[in-house]
Coordinates of N, CA and C in Angstrom, one line a residue:
X74 N 0.8 -1.2 0.0 CA 0.0 0.0 0.0 C 0.9 1.3 0.0
X75 N 2.0 1.2 0.7 CA 2.8 2.4 0.8 C 3.5 2.7 -0.6
X76 N 3.8 1.6 -1.3 CA 4.4 1.8 -2.7 C 3.4 2.5 -3.6
X77 N 2.1 2.1 -3.5 CA 1.1 2.7 -4.3 C 0.9 4.1 -4.0
X78 N 1.0 4.5 -2.8 CA 0.8 5.9 -2.3 C 2.0 6.7 -2.9
X79 N 3.2 6.1 -2.8 CA 4.4 6.8 -3.2 C 4.4 7.1 -4.7
X80 N 3.9 6.1 -5.5 CA 3.8 6.3 -6.9 C 2.7 7.4 -7.3
X81 N 1.7 7.4 -6.5 CA 0.6 8.4 -6.7 C 1.1 9.8 -6.5
X82 N 1.9 10.0 -5.3 CA 2.4 11.3 -5.0 C 3.5 11.7 -6.0
X83 N 4.3 10.8 -6.5 CA 5.3 11.1 -7.5 C 4.6 11.5 -8.8
X84 N 3.6 10.8 -9.2 CA 2.9 11.2 -10.4 C 2.2 12.6 -10.3
X85 N 1.6 12.8 -9.1 CA 1.0 14.2 -8.9 C 2.1 15.3 -8.9
X86 N 3.2 15.0 -8.3 CA 4.3 16.0 -8.3 C 4.8 16.3 -9.7
X87 N 5.0 15.3 -10.5 CA 5.4 15.5 -11.9 C 4.3 16.2 -12.7
X88 N 3.1 15.9 -12.4 CA 1.9 16.5 -13.1 C 1.9 18.0 -12.8
X89 N 2.1 18.4 -11.5 CA 2.1 19.8 -11.1 C 3.3 20.5 -11.8
X90 N 4.4 19.8 -11.8 CA 5.6 20.5 -12.4 C 5.4 20.7 -13.9
X91 N 4.8 19.7 -14.6 CA 4.6 19.9 -16.0 C 3.5 21.0 -16.3
X92 N 2.5 21.0 -15.5 CA 1.4 22.0 -15.6 C 1.9 23.4 -15.4
X93 N 2.7 23.5 -14.3 CA 3.3 24.8 -14.0 C 4.1 25.3 -15.2
X94 N 5.0 24.4 -15.7 CA 5.8 24.8 -16.9 C 5.0 25.2 -18.1
X95 N 3.9 24.4 -18.3 CA 3.1 24.6 -19.5 C 2.4 26.0 -19.4
X96 N 1.8 26.2 -18.1 CA 1.2 27.5 -17.9 C 2.1 28.7 -18.1
X97 N 3.3 28.5 -17.5 CA 4.3 29.6 -17.6 C 4.6 29.9 -19.1
X98 N 4.8 28.8 -19.9 CA 5.1 29.0 -21.3 C 4.0 29.7 -22.0
X99 N 2.7 29.3 -21.6 CA 1.6 30.0 -22.3 C 1.5 31.5 -22.0
X100 N 1.8 31.8 -20.7 CA 1.8 33.3 -20.4 C 2.9 34.0 -21.1
X101 N 4.1 33.4 -21.2 CA 5.2 34.0 -21.9 C 4.9 34.2 -23.4
X102 N 4.3 33.1 -24.0 CA 3.9 33.2 -25.4 C 2.9 34.3 -25.6
X103 N 2.0 34.5 -24.8 CA 1.0 35.6 -24.9 C 1.6 36.9 -24.8
X104 N 2.6 37.1 -23.9 CA 3.2 38.4 -23.7 C 4.2 38.6 -24.9
X105 N 4.8 37.6 -25.4 CA 5.7 37.7 -26.6 C 4.9 38.3 -27.8
X106 N 3.7 37.8 -28.0 CA 2.9 38.2 -29.1 C 2.5 39.7 -29.0
X107 N 2.3 40.2 -27.8 CA 1.9 41.6 -27.7 C 3.0 42.6 -27.7
X108 N 4.3 42.1 -27.6 CA 5.4 43.0 -27.5 C 6.1 43.1 -28.9
X109 N 6.6 44.3 -29.1 CA 7.4 44.6 -30.4 C 8.8 44.6 -29.9
X110 N 9.7 44.2 -30.8 CA 11.2 44.4 -30.5 C 11.7 45.7 -31.2
X111 N 10.8 46.6 -31.6 CA 11.2 47.8 -32.2 C 10.1 48.9 -31.8
X112 N 10.5 50.1 -31.9 CA 9.6 51.2 -31.5 C 9.0 51.9 -32.7
X113 N 7.7 51.9 -32.9 CA 7.1 52.5 -34.0 C 7.3 54.0 -34.0
X114 N 7.5 54.6 -35.2 CA 7.7 56.0 -35.3 C 6.3 56.7 -35.5
X115 N 5.4 56.1 -36.2 CA 4.1 56.7 -36.5 C 3.0 56.0 -35.9
X116 N 2.9 54.7 -36.0 CA 1.8 53.9 -35.5 C 1.9 53.7 -34.0
X117 N 0.7 53.4 -33.4 CA 0.7 53.0 -32.0 C 1.3 51.5 -31.9
X118 N 1.5 51.0 -30.8 CA 2.0 49.7 -30.6 C 1.0 48.6 -31.1
X119 N -0.3 48.8 -30.8 CA -1.3 47.9 -31.3 C -1.4 47.9 -32.8
X120 N -1.3 49.1 -33.4 CA -1.4 49.2 -34.8 C -0.2 48.6 -35.5
X121 N 1.0 48.8 -34.9 CA 2.2 48.2 -35.4 C 2.2 46.7 -35.3
X122 N 1.6 46.1 -34.2 CA 1.4 44.7 -34.1 C 0.5 44.2 -35.2
X123 N -0.6 44.9 -35.5 CA -1.5 44.5 -36.5 C -0.8 44.5 -37.9
X124 N -0.1 45.6 -38.2 CA 0.7 45.7 -39.4 C 1.7 44.5 -39.5
X125 N 2.4 44.2 -38.4 CA 3.4 43.1 -38.5 C 2.7 41.8 -38.8
X126 N 1.6 41.5 -38.2 CA 0.9 40.2 -38.4 C 0.3 40.2 -39.8
X127 N -0.2 41.3 -40.3 CA -0.7 41.3 -41.7 C 0.4 41.1 -42.7
X128 N 1.5 41.8 -42.5 CA 2.7 41.6 -43.4 C 3.2 40.2 -43.3
X129 N 3.3 39.6 -42.2 CA 3.7 38.2 -42.0 C 2.7 37.2 -42.7
X130 N 1.5 37.5 -42.7 CA 0.5 36.7 -43.3 C 0.6 36.8 -44.8
X131 N 0.9 38.0 -45.3 CA 1.1 38.2 -46.8 C 2.4 37.5 -47.2
X132 N 3.4 37.6 -46.5 CA 4.7 37.0 -46.8 C 5.3 36.2 -45.6
X133 N 4.7 35.0 -45.4 CA 5.2 34.2 -44.2 C 6.6 33.6 -44.4
X134 N 7.2 33.2 -43.3 CA 8.5 32.6 -43.4 C 8.3 31.2 -43.9
X135 N 9.0 30.8 -45.0 CA 9.1 29.5 -45.5 C 10.5 29.1 -45.6
X136 N 11.0 28.7 -46.8 CA 12.4 28.5 -47.0 C 13.1 29.9 -47.1
X137 N 12.3 30.9 -47.4 CA 12.8 32.2 -47.5 C 12.4 33.0 -46.2
X138 N 13.0 34.1 -45.9 CA 12.6 34.8 -44.6 C 11.2 35.4 -44.8
X139 N 10.6 35.6 -43.6 CA 9.3 36.2 -43.6 C 9.4 37.7 -43.5
X140 N 8.3 38.4 -43.6 CA 8.2 39.8 -43.6 C 8.8 40.4 -42.3
X141 N 8.4 39.8 -41.2 CA 8.9 40.3 -39.9 C 10.4 40.2 -39.7
X142 N 10.9 39.1 -40.2 CA 12.3 38.8 -40.1 C 13.1 39.8 -40.8
X143 N 12.6 40.4 -41.9 CA 13.3 41.3 -42.8 C 13.0 42.8 -42.4
X144 N 12.2 43.0 -41.3 CA 11.9 44.4 -40.9 C 10.9 45.1 -41.8
X145 N 10.0 44.3 -42.5 CA 9.0 45.0 -43.3 C 8.0 45.8 -42.5
X146 N 7.6 45.4 -41.3 CA 6.7 46.3 -40.5 C 7.3 47.6 -40.2
X147 N 8.6 47.6 -39.9 CA 9.3 48.9 -39.6 C 9.3 49.8 -40.8
X148 N 9.6 49.1 -42.0 CA 9.6 49.8 -43.3 C 8.2 50.5 -43.5
X149 N 7.2 49.7 -43.3 CA 5.8 50.2 -43.6 C 5.5 51.4 -42.6
X150 N 5.9 51.3 -41.4 CA 5.7 52.4 -40.4 C 6.4 53.6 -40.9
X151 N 7.7 53.5 -41.3 CA 8.5 54.6 -41.7 C 7.9 55.3 -43.0
X152 N 7.5 54.4 -44.0 CA 6.9 55.0 -45.2 C 5.6 55.7 -45.0
X153 N 4.8 55.2 -44.1 CA 3.5 55.9 -43.8 C 3.8 57.2 -43.1
X154 N 4.8 57.3 -42.2 CA 5.2 58.5 -41.6 C 5.8 59.5 -42.5
X155 N 6.7 59.1 -43.3 CA 7.5 60.0 -44.1 C 6.9 60.4 -45.5
X156 N 6.2 59.5 -46.1 CA 5.8 59.7 -47.5 C 4.3 60.0 -47.7
X157 N 3.4 59.6 -46.8 CA 2.0 59.8 -47.0 C 1.6 61.2 -46.5
X158 N 0.6 61.8 -47.2 CA 0.0 63.0 -46.7 C -0.8 62.8 -45.4
X159 N -1.1 63.8 -44.8 CA -1.9 63.7 -43.5 C -3.2 62.9 -43.8
X160 N -3.9 63.3 -44.9 CA -5.1 62.6 -45.2 C -4.9 61.1 -45.5
X161 N -3.8 60.8 -46.2 CA -3.5 59.4 -46.5 C -3.1 58.6 -45.2
X162 N -2.4 59.3 -44.3 CA -2.1 58.7 -43.0 C -3.4 58.4 -42.2
X163 N -4.3 59.3 -42.2 CA -5.6 59.1 -41.5 C -6.3 58.0 -42.1
X164 N -6.3 57.9 -43.5 CA -7.0 56.8 -44.1 C -6.4 55.4 -43.8
X165 N -5.0 55.4 -43.7 CA -4.3 54.2 -43.3 C -4.7 53.7 -41.9
X166 N -4.7 54.7 -41.0 CA -5.0 54.3 -39.6 C -6.5 53.9 -39.5
X167 N -7.3 54.6 -40.2 CA -8.8 54.2 -40.2 C -8.9 52.8 -40.8
X168 N -8.1 52.4 -41.8 CA -8.1 51.1 -42.4 C -7.7 50.0 -41.5
X169 N -6.7 50.3 -40.7 CA -6.2 49.4 -39.7 C -7.3 49.1 -38.6
X170 N -7.9 50.2 -38.2 CA -9.0 50.1 -37.2 C -10.2 49.3 -37.8
X171 N -10.4 49.5 -39.1 CA -11.5 48.7 -39.7 C -11.2 47.2 -39.8
X172 N -9.9 46.9 -40.0 CA -9.5 45.5 -40.0 C -9.8 44.8 -38.7
X173 N -9.4 45.5 -37.6 CA -9.7 45.0 -36.3 C -11.2 44.9 -36.0
X174 N -12.0 45.9 -36.4 CA -13.4 45.9 -36.2 C -14.0 44.7 -37.0
X175 N -13.6 44.5 -38.2 CA -14.1 43.4 -39.0 C -13.8 42.1 -38.4
X176 N -12.5 42.0 -37.9 CA -12.0 40.7 -37.3 C -12.9 40.4 -36.0
X177 N -13.2 41.5 -35.2 CA -14.0 41.2 -34.0 C -15.5 40.9 -34.4
X178 N -16.0 41.5 -35.5 CA -17.4 41.1 -35.9 C -17.4 39.7 -36.4
X179 N -16.4 39.3 -37.2 CA -16.5 37.9 -37.8 C -16.0 36.8 -36.9
X180 N -14.9 37.1 -36.2 CA -14.3 36.0 -35.3 C -14.4 36.3 -33.8
X181 N -14.8 37.5 -33.4 CA -15.0 37.8 -32.0 C -13.7 38.1 -31.3
X182 N -12.6 38.4 -32.1 CA -11.3 38.8 -31.5 C -10.5 39.6 -32.5
X183 N -9.5 40.3 -31.9 CA -8.7 41.2 -32.7 C -7.9 40.4 -33.8
X184 N -7.4 41.0 -34.8 CA -6.6 40.4 -35.9 C -5.4 39.6 -35.3
X185 N -4.7 40.3 -34.4 CA -3.5 39.6 -33.9 C -3.7 38.4 -33.1
X186 N -5.0 38.2 -32.7 CA -5.3 37.0 -31.9 C -5.9 35.8 -32.8
X187 N -6.0 36.1 -34.1 CA -6.6 35.1 -35.0 C -5.6 34.0 -35.3
X188 N -6.1 32.8 -35.7 CA -5.2 31.7 -36.2 C -4.7 32.1 -37.6
X189 N -3.7 31.4 -38.0 CA -3.2 31.7 -39.4 C -4.2 31.5 -40.4
X190 N -5.1 30.5 -40.4 CA -6.1 30.3 -41.4 C -7.1 31.4 -41.3
X191 N -7.5 31.9 -40.1 CA -8.5 33.0 -40.0 C -7.9 34.3 -40.6
X192 N -6.6 34.5 -40.3 CA -5.9 35.7 -40.9 C -6.0 35.7 -42.4
X193 N -5.6 34.5 -43.0 CA -5.6 34.4 -44.4 C -7.0 34.6 -45.0
X194 N -8.0 34.1 -44.4 CA -9.4 34.2 -44.9 C -9.8 35.7 -44.9
X195 N -9.4 36.4 -43.8 CA -9.8 37.8 -43.7 C -9.0 38.7 -44.7
X196 N -7.8 38.4 -44.9 CA -7.0 39.2 -45.9 C -7.5 38.9 -47.3
X197 N -7.8 37.7 -47.6 CA -8.4 37.4 -48.9 C -9.7 38.1 -49.1
X198 N -10.5 38.2 -48.1 CA -11.8 39.0 -48.2 C -11.5 40.4 -48.5
X199 N -10.5 41.0 -47.7 CA -10.1 42.4 -47.9 C -9.6 42.6 -49.3
X200 N -8.8 41.7 -49.8 CA -8.2 41.8 -51.2 C -9.3 41.8 -52.2
X201 N -10.3 41.0 -52.1 CA -11.4 40.9 -53.0 C -12.2 42.2 -53.0
X202 N -12.4 42.8 -51.8 CA -13.2 44.0 -51.6 C -12.5 45.3 -52.1
X203 N -11.2 45.3 -52.1 CA -10.4 46.5 -52.4 C -10.5 46.7 -53.9
X204 N -10.7 48.0 -54.2 CA -10.8 48.4 -55.6 C -9.5 48.0 -56.4
X205 N -9.7 47.6 -57.6 CA -8.5 47.3 -58.4 C -7.7 48.5 -58.8
X206 N -6.4 48.3 -58.9 CA -5.6 49.5 -59.3 C -5.8 49.8 -60.7
X207 N -5.7 51.1 -61.1 CA -5.8 51.5 -62.5 C -4.6 50.9 -63.3
X208 N -4.8 50.8 -64.6 CA -3.7 50.3 -65.4 C -2.5 51.2 -65.3
X209 N -1.3 50.6 -65.4 CA 0.0 51.4 -65.4 C 1.0 50.9 -66.3
X210 N 1.9 51.7 -66.7 CA 3.1 51.4 -67.5 C 4.3 51.8 -66.7
X211 N 5.2 50.8 -66.5 CA 6.4 51.0 -65.7 C 6.2 51.7 -64.4
X212 N 5.1 51.3 -63.7 CA 4.8 51.9 -62.4 C 4.1 53.2 -62.4
X213 N 3.8 53.8 -63.6 CA 3.2 55.1 -63.7 C 1.7 54.8 -64.0
X214 N 0.8 55.2 -63.2 CA -0.6 54.9 -63.3 C -1.2 55.8 -64.5
X215 N -2.0 55.2 -65.3 CA -2.5 55.8 -66.5 C -3.8 56.6 -66.2
X216 N -4.5 56.2 -65.2 CA -5.8 56.8 -64.8 C -5.5 57.9 -63.8
X217 N -6.4 58.9 -63.7 CA -6.2 59.9 -62.7 C -6.1 59.3 -61.3
X218 N -5.3 59.9 -60.4 CA -5.1 59.3 -59.1 C -6.4 59.3 -58.3
X219 N -6.6 58.2 -57.6 CA -7.8 58.1 -56.7 C -7.2 57.6 -55.4
X220 N -7.9 57.8 -54.3 CA -7.4 57.3 -53.0 C -7.2 55.8 -53.1
X221 N -6.0 55.3 -52.7 CA -5.7 53.9 -52.7 C -6.4 53.2 -51.5
X222 N -7.0 52.1 -51.8 CA -7.7 51.3 -50.7 C -6.6 50.9 -49.7
X223 N -7.0 50.9 -48.4 CA -6.1 50.6 -47.3 C -5.3 49.3 -47.6
X224 N -6.0 48.2 -48.0 CA -5.3 46.9 -48.1 C -4.4 46.9 -49.3
X225 N -4.7 47.6 -50.4 CA -3.8 47.8 -51.5 C -2.6 48.5 -51.1
X226 N -2.7 49.6 -50.3 CA -1.5 50.3 -49.9 C -0.7 49.5 -49.0
X227 N -1.2 48.8 -48.1 CA -0.5 47.9 -47.2 C 0.3 46.8 -48.0
X228 N -0.4 46.2 -48.9 CA 0.2 45.2 -49.7 C 1.3 45.7 -50.6
X229 N 1.1 46.9 -51.2 CA 2.2 47.5 -52.0 C 3.4 47.8 -51.1
X230 N 3.2 48.4 -49.9 CA 4.3 48.7 -49.0 C 5.0 47.5 -48.5
X231 N 4.2 46.4 -48.3 CA 4.8 45.2 -47.8 C 5.7 44.5 -48.9
X232 N 5.2 44.5 -50.1 CA 6.0 43.9 -51.2 C 7.2 44.8 -51.5
X233 N 7.0 46.1 -51.5 CA 8.2 47.0 -51.7 C 9.3 46.8 -50.7
X234 N 8.9 46.8 -49.4 CA 9.8 46.6 -48.3 C 10.5 45.2 -48.4
X235 N 9.8 44.2 -48.8 CA 10.4 42.9 -48.8 C 11.4 42.8 -50.0
X236 N 10.9 43.1 -51.2 CA 11.8 42.9 -52.3 C 12.9 43.9 -52.5
X237 N 12.9 45.0 -51.7 CA 14.0 45.9 -51.8 C 14.9 45.8 -50.6
X238 N 14.6 44.8 -49.7 CA 15.5 44.5 -48.6 C 16.9 44.0 -49.0
X239 N 17.9 44.2 -48.3 CA 19.2 43.8 -48.6 C 19.4 42.3 -48.7
X240 N 18.8 41.6 -47.7 CA 18.9 40.1 -47.7 C 18.2 39.5 -48.9
X241 N 17.0 39.9 -49.3 CA 16.4 39.4 -50.4 C 17.1 39.7 -51.7
X242 N 17.6 40.9 -51.8 CA 18.4 41.3 -53.0 C 19.7 40.5 -53.2
X243 N 20.4 40.2 -52.1 CA 21.6 39.5 -52.2 C 21.5 38.0 -52.2
X244 N 20.6 37.5 -51.4 CA 20.5 36.0 -51.3 C 19.4 35.3 -52.1
X245 N 18.3 36.0 -52.4 CA 17.2 35.4 -53.1 C 17.2 35.8 -54.5
X246 N 17.2 37.1 -54.8 CA 17.2 37.6 -56.2 C 18.6 37.6 -56.8
X247 N 19.6 37.5 -55.9 CA 21.0 37.5 -56.4 C 21.3 38.7 -57.3
X248 N 20.9 39.9 -56.9 CA 21.1 41.1 -57.7 C 22.6 41.4 -57.8
X249 N 23.0 41.6 -59.1 CA 24.4 42.0 -59.4 C 24.3 43.3 -60.1
X250 N 24.7 44.4 -59.5 CA 24.5 45.7 -60.2 C 25.4 45.9 -61.4
X251 N 26.4 45.1 -61.6 CA 27.3 45.3 -62.7 C 26.8 44.3 -63.8
X252 N 26.8 44.8 -65.1 CA 26.4 43.8 -66.1 C 27.4 42.7 -66.3
X253 N 26.9 41.5 -66.5 CA 27.7 40.4 -66.7 C 28.0 40.2 -68.2
X254 N 28.8 39.1 -68.5 CA 29.1 38.8 -69.8 C 28.0 38.2 -70.6
X255 N 28.0 38.2 -71.9 CA 26.9 37.7 -72.7 C 27.4 36.3 -73.2
X256 N 26.5 35.3 -72.9 CA 26.8 33.9 -73.3 C 25.6 33.5 -74.2
X257 N 25.9 33.4 -75.5 CA 24.8 33.1 -76.5 C 24.2 31.7 -76.3
X258 N 25.0 30.7 -76.1 CA 24.4 29.4 -75.9 C 25.0 28.7 -74.7
X259 N 24.2 28.2 -73.9 CA 24.6 27.5 -72.7 C 23.6 26.4 -72.3
X260 N 24.0 25.4 -71.6 CA 23.1 24.3 -71.2 C 22.0 24.9 -70.3
X261 N 20.8 24.5 -70.4 CA 19.7 25.0 -69.5 C 20.0 24.8 -68.1
X262 N 20.6 23.7 -67.7 CA 20.9 23.4 -66.3 C 21.9 24.4 -65.7
X263 N 22.6 25.1 -66.5 CA 23.6 26.1 -66.0 C 23.0 27.5 -65.9
X264 N 21.8 27.7 -66.4 CA 21.2 29.0 -66.5 C 21.0 29.7 -65.1
X265 N 20.5 29.0 -64.1 CA 20.3 29.6 -62.8 C 19.3 30.7 -62.9
X266 N 19.7 31.8 -62.2 CA 18.9 33.0 -62.2 C 19.3 33.9 -63.3
X267 N 19.1 33.5 -64.6 CA 19.7 34.2 -65.7 C 19.2 35.6 -65.9
X268 N 18.0 36.0 -65.4 CA 17.5 37.4 -65.6 C 18.4 38.4 -64.9
X269 N 19.2 38.0 -63.9 CA 20.0 39.1 -63.3 C 21.4 38.6 -63.1
X270 N 21.9 37.7 -63.8 CA 23.3 37.2 -63.7 C 24.1 37.8 -64.9

């Protein structure tokens, strides 16, 4: 009987230890999600968190780095502060607030608290609802300028920040600013990233 009691107390002890560790990790994970490792220049901390999670949902980490790893949210914050007019800044902030409102209406919680699948669903919905961009040639819009929808602007800034980052330029796109030699015929297996080599 004493052996049975000893085993029971040992199991309870390990159960409490595991439960405490699991709870501690849960609280740490929750606090990690709410904190930024950078200080926003224009956006509030909550808005910056939303931008960071939206950018990471648009460009998640796979074999290539994700948006947050490359500092895209900081880039978006800086661009909104330095390049947008007061009216455009207000529209951007209003768009962020609308995303959280829509998230709370549909899922009952803020965007940053959604699962990855819920975030993707919401962003796809925003993408479908956003007005299409007017036709352009070499980045110059052919139609008269109209206010850019919030999600279109966020998506543009996210992609711009990602593809102009130093790491993507050097390691993924393999950008070489000097023109290389011309090889008229070469085996297809040796081509590699021929558009920029």
